[in-house]
Each structure stands twice: as structure tokens, then as C-alpha cells.
Short mmCIF file of C-alpha atoms in Angstrom, two decimals:
data_model
loop_
_atom_site.label_atom_id
_atom_site.label_comp_id
_atom_site.label_asym_id
_atom_site.label_seq_id
_atom_site.Cartn_x
_atom_site.Cartn_y
_atom_site.Cartn_z
CA ALA Z 196 0.00 0.00 0.00
CA GLN Z 197 1.12 3.51 -0.76
CA THR Z 198 1.74 6.05 1.96
CA VAL Z 199 2.51 9.77 1.85
CA THR Z 200 4.34 11.52 4.68
CA GLN Z 201 4.55 15.23 5.32
CA SER Z 202 6.82 15.59 8.30
CA GLN Z 203 6.29 19.31 8.91
CA PRO Z 204 2.87 19.98 10.47
CA GLU Z 205 3.46 23.72 10.57
CA MET Z 206 5.90 26.15 9.02
CA SER Z 207 6.27 29.87 8.77
CA VAL Z 208 8.21 32.09 6.39
CA GLN Z 209 8.78 35.78 6.03
CA GLU Z 210 7.20 37.52 3.09
CA ALA Z 211 9.48 37.50 0.01
CA GLU Z 212 11.56 34.64 1.41
CA THR Z 213 11.79 31.09 0.08
CA VAL Z 214 10.38 28.06 1.85
CA THR Z 215 10.49 24.35 1.10
CA LEU Z 216 7.82 21.89 2.16
CA SER Z 217 8.80 18.26 2.31
CA CYS Z 218 6.90 15.19 1.14
CA THR Z 219 8.04 11.60 1.00
CA TYR Z 220 6.10 8.62 -0.22
CA ASP Z 221 6.35 4.90 -0.30
CA THR Z 222 5.32 2.84 -3.31
CA SER Z 223 6.39 -0.11 -5.38
CA GLU Z 224 4.78 1.41 -8.47
CA ASN Z 225 6.89 2.80 -11.27
CA ASN Z 226 4.27 4.93 -12.99
CA TYR Z 227 2.40 7.46 -10.91
CA TYR Z 228 1.55 11.09 -10.43
CA LEU Z 229 2.37 13.44 -7.59
CA PHE Z 230 0.56 16.60 -6.70
CA TRP Z 231 0.72 19.56 -4.39
CA TYR Z 232 -2.59 21.14 -3.45
CA LYS Z 233 -3.13 24.37 -1.57
CA GLN Z 234 -6.09 24.88 0.72
CA PRO Z 235 -6.38 28.48 1.95
CA PRO Z 236 -8.51 29.38 4.96
CA SER Z 237 -11.53 29.67 2.61
CA ARG Z 238 -11.05 25.91 2.21
CA GLN Z 239 -11.16 25.37 -1.57
CA MET Z 240 -8.44 22.96 -2.62
CA ILE Z 241 -6.46 24.32 -5.52
CA LEU Z 242 -3.95 22.42 -7.59
CA VAL Z 243 -0.52 24.02 -7.27
CA ILE Z 244 1.63 21.70 -9.29
CA ARG Z 245 1.71 18.14 -10.63
CA GLN Z 246 4.54 15.84 -11.57
CA GLU Z 247 4.52 12.75 -13.76
CA ALA Z 248 6.88 10.17 -12.34
CA TYR Z 249 8.28 9.16 -15.71
CA LYS Z 250 9.44 12.72 -16.33
CA GLN Z 251 12.80 13.49 -14.80
CA GLN Z 252 12.44 17.22 -15.23
CA ASN Z 253 11.09 18.97 -12.16
CA ALA Z 254 7.75 20.69 -12.66
CA THR Z 255 7.56 24.46 -12.27
CA GLU Z 256 4.61 26.84 -12.06
CA ASN Z 257 5.66 30.47 -11.64
CA ARG Z 258 6.95 30.82 -8.04
CA PHE Z 259 6.29 27.16 -7.27
CA SER Z 260 8.69 24.41 -8.16
CA VAL Z 261 9.30 20.88 -7.04
CA ASN Z 262 12.38 18.82 -6.33
CA PHE Z 263 11.40 15.35 -7.45
CA GLN Z 264 13.83 12.62 -6.43
CA LYS Z 265 12.32 9.38 -7.67
CA ALA Z 266 14.92 7.05 -6.20
CA ALA Z 267 14.62 8.70 -2.82
CA LYS Z 268 10.82 8.90 -3.16
CA SER Z 269 10.87 12.54 -2.28
CA PHE Z 270 8.72 15.32 -3.70
CA SER Z 271 9.36 18.67 -2.03
CA LEU Z 272 7.69 21.96 -2.92
CA LYS Z 273 9.65 25.18 -3.07
CA ILE Z 274 7.83 28.48 -2.87
CA SER Z 275 9.93 31.43 -3.92
CA ASP Z 276 9.19 35.07 -3.10
CA SER Z 277 6.52 34.03 -0.60
CA GLN Z 278 3.39 36.16 -0.53
CA LEU Z 279 0.76 36.63 2.15
CA GLY Z 280 -1.70 34.86 -0.12
CA ASP Z 281 0.41 31.71 0.09
CA THR Z 282 -0.78 31.23 3.65
CA ALA Z 283 -2.64 27.92 3.51
CA MET Z 284 -2.58 24.24 4.26
CA TYR Z 285 -0.56 22.37 1.67
CA PHE Z 286 -1.27 18.74 0.87
CA CYS Z 287 0.96 16.38 -1.03
CA ALA Z 288 -0.87 13.61 -2.91
CA PHE Z 289 0.07 10.45 -4.79
CA MET Z 290 -1.87 8.57 -7.43
CA LYS Z 291 -1.04 5.39 -9.31
CA ARG Z 292 -1.20 5.76 -13.06
CA SER Z 293 -3.40 2.71 -13.47
CA GLY Z 294 -5.89 0.78 -11.42
CA THR Z 295 -7.76 2.84 -8.88
CA TYR Z 296 -8.02 6.56 -9.48
CA LYS Z 297 -7.66 7.59 -5.93
CA TYR Z 298 -5.38 10.08 -4.31
CA ILE Z 299 -3.35 9.16 -1.28
CA PHE Z 300 -2.98 12.37 0.68
CA GLY Z 301 -0.37 13.35 3.19
CA THR Z 302 -1.44 14.89 6.48
CA GLY Z 303 -0.69 18.41 5.30
CA THR Z 304 1.62 21.26 6.23
CA ARG Z 305 0.16 24.48 7.51
CA LEU Z 306 2.19 27.36 6.09
CA LYS Z 307 1.96 30.85 7.45
CA VAL Z 308 3.55 33.75 5.57
CA LEU Z 309 4.52 36.56 7.91
CA ALA Z 310 4.45 40.23 6.92
CA ASP X 238 -15.81 29.66 -16.06
CA ALA X 239 -15.94 25.91 -15.89
CA MET X 240 -15.96 24.80 -12.32
CA VAL X 241 -17.16 22.56 -9.54
CA ILE X 242 -20.02 24.04 -7.53
CA GLN X 243 -21.26 22.91 -4.16
CA ASN X 244 -24.48 23.92 -2.48
CA PRO X 245 -25.08 24.92 0.15
CA ARG X 246 -21.77 26.23 1.48
CA TYR X 247 -23.01 25.79 5.04
CA GLN X 248 -25.59 23.31 6.21
CA VAL X 249 -26.99 22.90 9.69
CA THR X 250 -28.97 19.79 10.51
CA GLN X 251 -30.27 18.06 13.58
CA PHE X 252 -29.01 14.83 14.97
CA GLY X 253 -30.69 12.02 13.03
CA LYS X 254 -32.35 14.27 10.44
CA PRO X 255 -31.50 13.30 6.85
CA VAL X 256 -29.55 15.81 4.86
CA THR X 257 -28.50 16.08 1.22
CA LEU X 258 -25.51 17.94 -0.13
CA SER X 259 -25.19 18.71 -3.80
CA CYS X 260 -22.39 19.09 -6.28
CA SER X 261 -22.48 20.16 -9.89
CA GLN X 262 -19.78 20.54 -12.48
CA THR X 263 -19.46 22.28 -15.80
CA LEU X 264 -16.23 20.50 -16.71
CA ASN X 265 -18.02 17.54 -18.31
CA HIS X 266 -15.76 15.22 -16.35
CA ASN X 267 -16.55 11.53 -16.12
CA VAL X 268 -15.43 11.00 -12.55
CA MET X 269 -16.90 12.61 -9.45
CA TYR X 270 -15.67 12.11 -5.90
CA TRP X 271 -16.97 12.86 -2.42
CA TYR X 272 -14.56 13.48 0.42
CA GLN X 273 -15.04 14.11 4.11
CA GLN X 274 -12.55 16.47 5.71
CA LYS X 275 -12.35 17.12 9.42
CA SER X 276 -10.49 20.03 10.87
CA SER X 277 -6.77 20.12 10.01
CA GLN X 278 -6.90 16.66 8.49
CA ALA X 279 -6.44 15.34 4.99
CA PRO X 280 -9.57 14.69 2.95
CA LYS X 281 -10.93 11.18 3.30
CA LEU X 282 -12.49 9.62 0.22
CA LEU X 283 -16.01 8.35 0.79
CA PHE X 284 -16.86 7.15 -2.72
CA HIS X 285 -16.58 8.04 -6.36
CA TYR X 286 -18.52 7.63 -9.57
CA TYR X 287 -17.03 6.77 -12.90
CA ASP X 288 -19.91 7.84 -15.11
CA LYS X 289 -22.80 5.95 -13.51
CA ASP X 290 -20.65 3.29 -11.88
CA PHE X 291 -20.59 3.75 -8.14
CA ASN X 292 -17.45 2.86 -6.16
CA ASN X 293 -17.73 2.81 -2.41
CA GLU X 294 -14.74 2.89 -0.09
CA ALA X 295 -14.61 -0.11 2.23
CA ASP X 296 -14.67 2.01 5.38
CA THR X 297 -17.43 4.41 4.35
CA PRO X 298 -20.32 4.04 6.80
CA ASP X 299 -23.66 2.83 5.46
CA ASN X 300 -25.11 6.08 6.70
CA PHE X 301 -23.58 7.76 3.64
CA GLN X 302 -25.16 7.28 0.24
CA SER X 303 -24.70 8.97 -3.10
CA ARG X 304 -26.61 9.55 -6.30
CA ARG X 305 -25.49 10.74 -9.69
CA PRO X 306 -28.53 11.33 -11.88
CA ASN X 307 -26.51 12.74 -14.78
CA THR X 308 -22.98 13.76 -15.71
CA SER X 309 -23.26 17.19 -14.15
CA PHE X 310 -24.76 16.46 -10.75
CA CYS X 311 -23.86 14.32 -7.80
CA PHE X 312 -25.51 14.20 -4.37
CA LEU X 313 -24.35 13.07 -0.97
CA ASP X 314 -27.10 11.80 1.30
CA ILE X 315 -26.50 11.34 5.01
CA ARG X 316 -29.39 9.28 6.27
CA SER X 317 -29.05 9.83 10.00
CA PRO X 318 -26.34 12.34 10.79
CA GLY X 319 -24.49 11.92 14.02
CA LEU X 320 -22.33 14.43 15.83
CA GLY X 321 -19.28 12.73 14.38
CA ASP X 322 -20.44 13.52 10.86
CA ALA X 323 -19.88 17.24 11.35
CA ALA X 324 -17.19 18.07 8.83
CA MET X 325 -16.40 19.75 5.55
CA TYR X 326 -17.60 17.73 2.57
CA LEU X 327 -15.64 18.20 -0.60
CA CYS X 328 -16.71 17.27 -4.10
CA ALA X 329 -14.10 16.77 -6.77
CA THR X 330 -14.00 15.76 -10.42
CA SER X 331 -11.49 14.33 -12.81
CA ARG X 332 -11.75 14.04 -16.53
CA ASP X 333 -11.39 10.32 -16.95
CA THR X 334 -9.57 7.22 -15.86
CA THR X 335 -7.67 6.39 -19.00
CA GLY X 336 -4.31 6.96 -17.41
CA LEU X 337 -3.52 9.59 -20.02
CA ALA X 338 -1.67 12.51 -18.56
CA GLY X 339 -4.07 15.17 -17.39
CA ASP X 340 -7.06 12.90 -17.01
CA GLU X 341 -6.18 12.06 -13.46
CA THR X 342 -6.01 15.55 -11.98
CA GLN X 343 -8.80 16.26 -9.53
CA TYR X 344 -10.56 19.61 -9.35
CA PHE X 345 -12.26 20.46 -6.09
CA GLY X 346 -15.33 22.43 -5.22
CA PRO X 347 -15.40 24.93 -2.34
CA GLY X 348 -16.96 22.42 0.03
CA THR X 349 -20.03 22.30 2.24
CA ARG X 350 -19.50 22.66 5.95
CA LEU X 351 -21.98 20.49 7.82
CA LEU X 352 -22.92 21.23 11.40
CA VAL X 353 -24.93 18.67 13.36
CA LEU X 354 -26.85 19.92 16.38
#
């Protein structure tokens, strides 16, 4: 069975600084997807970034980038130039490419951006 | 804009009184999911529909049922809500289950917060 671990329950960062959220996972699958979702206090889950495991290149979306280390089963999220609007709960999620179409979520990291 | 819509955003019900939450989507996605999320926890999948095929999670209580009358709408029925069912209920969709890149990404609605008195 797959598991996803986010070892940092809470983090804070100063506005304009860079922060990295960690995520590790355990799987015997070779083909899968990884995601980072953001859930602000208003509670709507928003996709931040996704990574296809067969792609070695790290995904990037504006200020958000990932460090995907497949062998180490690590999928960290880097937020550059942090903004107050980045304050949210961040969830890492795993999904096998075939079979069930279910996400395995981590327990989340609550990020607070300080002015 | 195409989106996932949930109504109502807040729902108050009484202990044991049936309640229905609704979800609609304009994305024309084949798959719809219902999650339960309690405070500061990860969402927990209750069930999902692939088109009209219903897929229940093994640990979803019988108290929770779902209906999907058409592609756009999906309902969550809680037959006899208990205090422990107070939570945020999230609806999500994904395009398909082909395994093709992009089909698997889930898009979430804003959620319905359920309060049980």
C-alpha cells in the first residue's frame, strides 16, 4: 500500500523569502503522479503543481517548483518570493497511473507567511 | 468559467435528520468524488462515480449514500447524521480514468460545511 508523509505539520516564512515543504512517499509502483494542493482558509483545494513520475524534469509553475527525487521517493515543494496569499494548508498527494483513481494524501503542512 | 459548484456552502442539521448535499460541475468530467474532511486533516475519500458506476470505499459508513442522476450532478445523502459527521464535505471531479496525462487531476469544489446539532 502507498503512503505519503509530510513531516512538517506547521511552518512559517517571512514575506518574500523562500520556503520548502517536504513530502516523501512509499510505493512499489513505477508509474504514478504526484501533486501539491493548496487549501487556503476559505477551504477550496487548488492544484498548485503536478509531476509525472516518468518525467525526470522537475515541474515548475511560476513561483512554485518541485524537487522530485524518484529514487529517494521525495517530492518537495519550493515556494519562492513568498506572498501573504500563500498562507494555507498544503497537501501532497500520490496517485497510481493505473488501477484505482484515488489520491493518497499526506497529512498536510500548515504554512503561514509573515508580513 | 468551468468549475465545480457545491451547495449549500453551510448546512446545519439536527441529529438524526436526513440531509443532502449537492455538487455540480461544468467541466463535463466523467469521474466525481466525495470526500469528508475534518479540521486540520487530509480529505478522506467516501466514494466516487465513474460515469454511472458507483465505487464505495470499504470504510465508508452505510449512513452515507450517493446519487449521480446525470454527468453534471452528484448528491451526498446522510441518512441519519451523528455528531461525528460534522465536517467539511468536498466534491471533486477528474476528466477520466484512462491513465492519459491530465485525465487524473482532480478539481475540487469549495466544500459544504456540515454542522450537526
